[in-house]
Amino acid sequence: MENVIVFGHKNPDTDSICSAIVMADLQTKVRGEEVIPCRLGEINEETKFALKYFGAKEPQLIEKVEEGQTVIMVDHNEFTQTVDGIENAKIDTVIDHHRINNFKTSEPLFYYAQPVGCTSTLLYELYTLNNVKIEPQMAGLMLSAIISDTLLLKSPTTTEKDAKTVKELAKIANIDVEKYGLEMLKAGTNLDKYTEDELIRLDAKKIEKEDIKYIIAQVNTVSIPDVLKRKAKIEEEMNKEILAKGLSLFVFVITDIVNSNSEAIVLGDRVDAISKTYEIKDNIAVMPGVVSRKKQILPLVEKNI
Amino acid sequence: MENVIVFGHKNPDTDSICSAIVMADLQTKVRGEEVIPCRLGEINEETKFALKYFGAKEPQLIEKVEEGQTVIMVDHNEFTQTVDGIENAKIDTVIDHHRINNFKTSEPLFYYAQPVGCTSTLLYELYTLNNVKIEPQMAGLMLSAIISDTLLLKSPTTTEKDAKTVKELAKIANIDVEKYGLEMLKAGTNLDKYTEDELIRLDAKKIEKEDIKYIIAQVNTVSIPDVLKRKAKIEEEMNKEILAKGLSLFVFVITDIVNSNSEAIVLGDRVDAISKTYEIKDNIAVMPGVVSRKKQILPLVEKNI
């Protein structure tokens, strides 16, 4: 594609989809030529709710990029989580809020990251820095992304800057944050429509550390027991994935968004990466107060593995 | 050290030293606690001239960091170019203008990079963003860094933003850029005081690509023939280094800062990485119009190696 394209990570969540749309809007205005928002996977129910609410189109699905394609990455940087062909693309810009890992370029680039709760918090800043006016639709999408990533500002990843940004965006979008936010989050908890195979892929991050490959997947719900009714079949699919991808560990985190707790199904040769910290009984680890993969589960696994 | 520390790369150039001092000034003001500027090697003649001119102290020399030390990296990110012990430090912030490579963190961080000519160009922006007033001394140091990295705005790495920043800084520091700049650059070209062993280490970047290790070193001069009088001894030292470090290639670039040309002494098993593009005669490649390691020599070697 001749145009510059923007995309978030594979298994896109609301931040990855909304930030791609918003960044494309901002960059189109800044560069004076159309920048195309893209996505690397299916859109989940929560994100669909947000896009519909604010009347936004789904970004274009892409699977790989051609050699030399100019790309902007939002909400991720690791090559294991991005589009196929990235090694031969021209990475122009990255806007992110994750650690940097499995990432490299051969040329200098624009890279802006901060340890905040959501990519959209940084995009809000970039509109201001570039003196570009934020339209209500874009404000609504950024708001949805922040609500999603911070579970309505309750996740430990939330910073003051996220909270302040939400206030500003709510004014522009003219939205009652609590009411809209809970509605949006609940829309994402309808897991019945997914097969177990789909469930474990819905929001799965694959991580490689030296020779060890593992996946931490996460789903949101209003009832953990409801999801655990399907435990046997979920485990079957997880085991298939472990074999197919040569994983050392598969952690499937089920997060109760109302009470801010999680339980995880833990399988693989390296369950010790979890069991060193949380007791595992019948493959399940109960994790009180845990809602954040990035801030709570990933550092734990990294330390123990 | 309990304090946060800031440093540029090993074999520090004027940007790495001045940006460390300036970033420490800015961060001390922003954080409200003392941030300490450090350096990872000896200060060259050009930088000494700048520090003396603006009455700035040399940053503290460090060789390694303790586990858990909070650090800010300026003007580099690659672990091969940084302080020993970086793997176990807490990288809080990176401000840079190079490609990203050999770099990773386990936690999210503040990372700000742009493809501009000099780190100090970005520091000038950060003062503005944080509403911190720039003192004339700090303006002078940033100015020196930009003049050094862009060879008085003549290098192909120079962007509009660098040129604009130089203008603003010159006003604050009350400096005649052309006059001061040429004086400073010339101060760095007195190579007589260095042994050949020192010469090849003065501004050497070591790069690793998969299993291949190579070094591209650069010196500035007003007379390339003067430096080449010492060719035999320089080659002897380069060959020692190739053996000692298992290098596949050592490129020693001699840059004429007045006429903006370079000649390079090229040694090692992989001289083809240069000779595919420039004819090598008697180990010397003549490179008309070449002054930038980052923009002109490194991409060439990367492509050919």
CSV table of N, CA and C in Angstrom, one decimal, chain A residues 92 96-116 129 161 209-210 294-295 298-299 302, chain B residues 92 96-116 129 161 209-210 294-295 298-299 302:
chain,number,residue,atom,x,y,z
A,92,ASP,N,7.9,3.8,10.9
A,92,ASP,CA,8.1,5.2,11.0
A,92,ASP,C,7.9,5.7,12.4
A,96,ASP,N,3.3,3.8,22.3
A,96,ASP,CA,3.0,2.6,23.1
A,96,ASP,C,3.1,2.9,24.6
A,97,HIS,N,2.6,2.0,25.4
A,97,HIS,CA,2.7,2.1,26.8
A,97,HIS,C,3.2,0.8,27.4
A,98,HIS,N,3.9,-0.1,26.6
A,98,HIS,CA,4.4,-1.3,27.2
A,98,HIS,C,5.9,-1.3,27.3
A,99,ARG,N,6.5,-2.3,27.9
A,99,ARG,CA,7.9,-2.5,27.9
A,99,ARG,C,8.4,-2.6,26.4
A,100,ILE,N,9.7,-2.4,26.2
A,100,ILE,CA,10.2,-2.6,24.9
A,100,ILE,C,10.9,-3.9,24.8
A,101,ASN,N,10.6,-4.8,23.9
A,101,ASN,CA,11.2,-6.1,23.8
A,101,ASN,C,11.0,-6.7,22.4
A,102,ASN,N,11.9,-7.5,22.0
A,102,ASN,CA,11.8,-8.1,20.6
A,102,ASN,C,11.4,-7.0,19.6
A,103,PHE,N,12.2,-5.9,19.7
A,103,PHE,CA,11.9,-4.8,18.8
A,103,PHE,C,13.2,-4.2,18.3
A,104,LYS,N,13.3,-4.0,17.0
A,104,LYS,CA,14.5,-3.3,16.5
A,104,LYS,C,14.2,-2.7,15.2
A,105,THR,N,15.0,-1.6,14.8
A,105,THR,CA,14.8,-1.0,13.5
A,105,THR,C,16.3,-0.8,13.0
A,106,SER,N,16.3,-0.6,11.7
A,106,SER,CA,17.7,-0.3,11.1
A,106,SER,C,17.9,1.2,11.0
A,107,GLU,N,16.8,2.0,11.1
A,107,GLU,CA,16.9,3.4,11.0
A,107,GLU,C,16.3,4.1,12.2
A,108,PRO,N,16.7,5.4,12.5
A,108,PRO,CA,16.1,6.2,13.5
A,108,PRO,C,14.6,6.3,13.2
A,109,LEU,N,13.8,6.5,14.3
A,109,LEU,CA,12.3,6.6,14.1
A,109,LEU,C,11.8,7.5,15.2
A,110,PHE,N,10.5,7.8,15.1
A,110,PHE,CA,9.8,8.5,16.1
A,110,PHE,C,9.2,7.4,17.1
A,111,TYR,N,9.6,7.5,18.3
A,111,TYR,CA,9.1,6.5,19.3
A,111,TYR,C,8.7,7.3,20.5
A,112,TYR,N,7.5,7.1,20.9
A,112,TYR,CA,7.0,7.8,22.1
A,112,TYR,C,6.2,6.8,23.0
A,113,ALA,N,6.8,6.6,24.1
A,113,ALA,CA,6.1,5.6,25.1
A,113,ALA,C,6.2,6.3,26.5
A,114,GLN,N,5.2,6.0,27.2
A,114,GLN,CA,5.2,6.4,28.6
A,114,GLN,C,4.5,5.3,29.4
A,115,PRO,N,4.9,5.1,30.7
A,115,PRO,CA,4.3,4.1,31.5
A,115,PRO,C,2.9,4.5,32.0
A,116,VAL,N,2.0,4.7,31.1
A,116,VAL,CA,0.6,5.1,31.5
A,116,VAL,C,-0.3,3.9,31.2
A,129,LEU,N,-0.1,18.7,21.3
A,129,LEU,CA,1.2,19.1,20.9
A,129,LEU,C,1.2,19.5,19.4
A,161,LYS,N,-2.4,10.7,35.0
A,161,LYS,CA,-2.6,11.3,33.6
A,161,LYS,C,-3.7,10.6,32.9
A,209,LYS,N,10.9,-15.7,25.6
A,209,LYS,CA,12.1,-15.3,26.4
A,209,LYS,C,13.2,-16.3,26.2
A,210,GLU,N,14.2,-15.9,25.6
A,210,GLU,CA,15.2,-16.9,25.1
A,210,GLU,C,14.5,-18.1,24.4
A,294,LYS,N,-0.3,-6.9,32.4
A,294,LYS,CA,0.9,-6.3,32.2
A,294,LYS,C,1.6,-5.9,33.5
A,295,LYS,N,0.9,-5.5,34.5
A,295,LYS,CA,1.5,-4.9,35.7
A,295,LYS,C,1.5,-6.0,36.8
A,298,LEU,N,2.4,-10.5,34.2
A,298,LEU,CA,3.6,-10.7,33.4
A,298,LEU,C,4.9,-10.5,34.1
A,299,PRO,N,5.0,-9.5,35.0
A,299,PRO,CA,6.3,-9.4,35.8
A,299,PRO,C,6.6,-10.6,36.6
A,302,GLU,N,7.8,-13.4,34.4
A,302,GLU,CA,9.1,-13.1,33.9
A,302,GLU,C,10.2,-13.4,35.0
B,92,ASP,N,14.5,4.0,33.4
B,92,ASP,CA,13.3,4.9,33.7
B,92,ASP,C,13.0,5.6,32.4
B,96,ASP,N,16.6,9.8,22.8
B,96,ASP,CA,17.6,9.3,21.8
B,96,ASP,C,17.2,9.7,20.4
B,97,HIS,N,18.1,9.6,19.5
B,97,HIS,CA,17.8,9.9,18.1
B,97,HIS,C,18.4,8.9,17.1
B,98,HIS,N,18.7,7.7,17.7
B,98,HIS,CA,19.2,6.6,16.9
B,98,HIS,C,18.1,5.5,16.7
B,99,ARG,N,18.4,4.6,15.8
B,99,ARG,CA,17.6,3.4,15.6
B,99,ARG,C,17.5,2.7,17.0
B,100,ILE,N,16.6,1.8,17.1
B,100,ILE,CA,16.5,1.0,18.4
B,100,ILE,C,17.0,-0.4,18.1
B,101,ASN,N,17.9,-0.9,18.9
B,101,ASN,CA,18.5,-2.2,18.6
B,101,ASN,C,19.2,-2.7,19.9
B,102,ASN,N,19.3,-4.0,20.1
B,102,ASN,CA,19.9,-4.5,21.3
B,102,ASN,C,19.4,-3.8,22.5
B,103,PHE,N,18.1,-3.6,22.6
B,103,PHE,CA,17.5,-2.9,23.7
B,103,PHE,C,16.3,-3.6,24.2
B,104,LYS,N,16.1,-3.7,25.5
B,104,LYS,CA,14.9,-4.2,26.0
B,104,LYS,C,14.7,-3.9,27.5
B,105,THR,N,13.5,-3.9,27.9
B,105,THR,CA,13.2,-3.6,29.3
B,105,THR,C,12.2,-4.7,29.8
B,106,SER,N,12.0,-4.8,31.1
B,106,SER,CA,11.0,-5.7,31.6
B,106,SER,C,9.8,-4.9,32.0
B,107,GLU,N,9.9,-3.6,32.1
B,107,GLU,CA,8.8,-2.8,32.5
B,107,GLU,C,8.6,-1.7,31.5
B,108,PRO,N,7.3,-1.1,31.5
B,108,PRO,CA,7.1,0.1,30.6
B,108,PRO,C,8.0,1.2,31.1
B,109,LEU,N,8.3,2.1,30.2
B,109,LEU,CA,9.2,3.2,30.5
B,109,LEU,C,8.8,4.4,29.7
B,110,PHE,N,9.5,5.5,30.0
B,110,PHE,CA,9.3,6.7,29.1
B,110,PHE,C,10.4,6.7,28.0
B,111,TYR,N,10.0,6.6,26.8
B,111,TYR,CA,10.9,6.5,25.7
B,111,TYR,C,10.6,7.6,24.7
B,112,TYR,N,11.5,8.5,24.4
B,112,TYR,CA,11.2,9.5,23.4
B,112,TYR,C,12.3,9.6,22.4
B,113,ALA,N,12.0,9.3,21.2
B,113,ALA,CA,13.1,9.4,20.1
B,113,ALA,C,12.4,10.0,18.9
B,114,GLN,N,13.3,10.7,18.2
B,114,GLN,CA,12.9,11.2,16.9
B,114,GLN,C,14.0,11.2,15.9
B,115,PRO,N,13.8,11.0,14.6
B,115,PRO,CA,14.9,11.0,13.7
B,115,PRO,C,15.4,12.4,13.4
B,116,VAL,N,16.0,13.0,14.4
B,116,VAL,CA,16.6,14.4,14.3
B,116,VAL,C,18.1,14.2,14.4
B,129,LEU,N,8.0,21.6,26.9
B,129,LEU,CA,6.8,20.8,27.3
B,129,LEU,C,6.6,20.9,28.8
B,161,LYS,N,14.1,20.9,12.2
B,161,LYS,CA,13.9,21.1,13.7
B,161,LYS,C,15.3,21.4,14.4
B,209,LYS,N,25.7,-7.9,15.0
B,209,LYS,CA,24.5,-8.3,14.2
B,209,LYS,C,24.6,-9.8,14.0
B,210,GLU,N,23.6,-10.4,14.7
B,210,GLU,CA,23.7,-11.9,14.8
B,210,GLU,C,25.1,-12.3,15.3
B,294,LYS,N,26.1,7.5,11.1
B,294,LYS,CA,24.7,7.0,11.3
B,294,LYS,C,23.9,6.9,10.0
B,295,LYS,N,24.0,8.0,9.2
B,295,LYS,CA,23.1,8.1,8.1
B,295,LYS,C,23.7,7.6,6.8
B,298,LEU,N,26.7,3.5,8.4
B,298,LEU,CA,26.1,2.4,9.0
B,298,LEU,C,25.1,1.6,8.2
B,299,PRO,N,24.1,2.4,7.5
B,299,PRO,CA,23.1,1.7,6.7
B,299,PRO,C,23.8,0.9,5.6
B,302,GLU,N,25.3,-2.3,7.2
B,302,GLU,CA,24.2,-3.2,7.5
B,302,GLU,C,23.6,-3.9,6.3
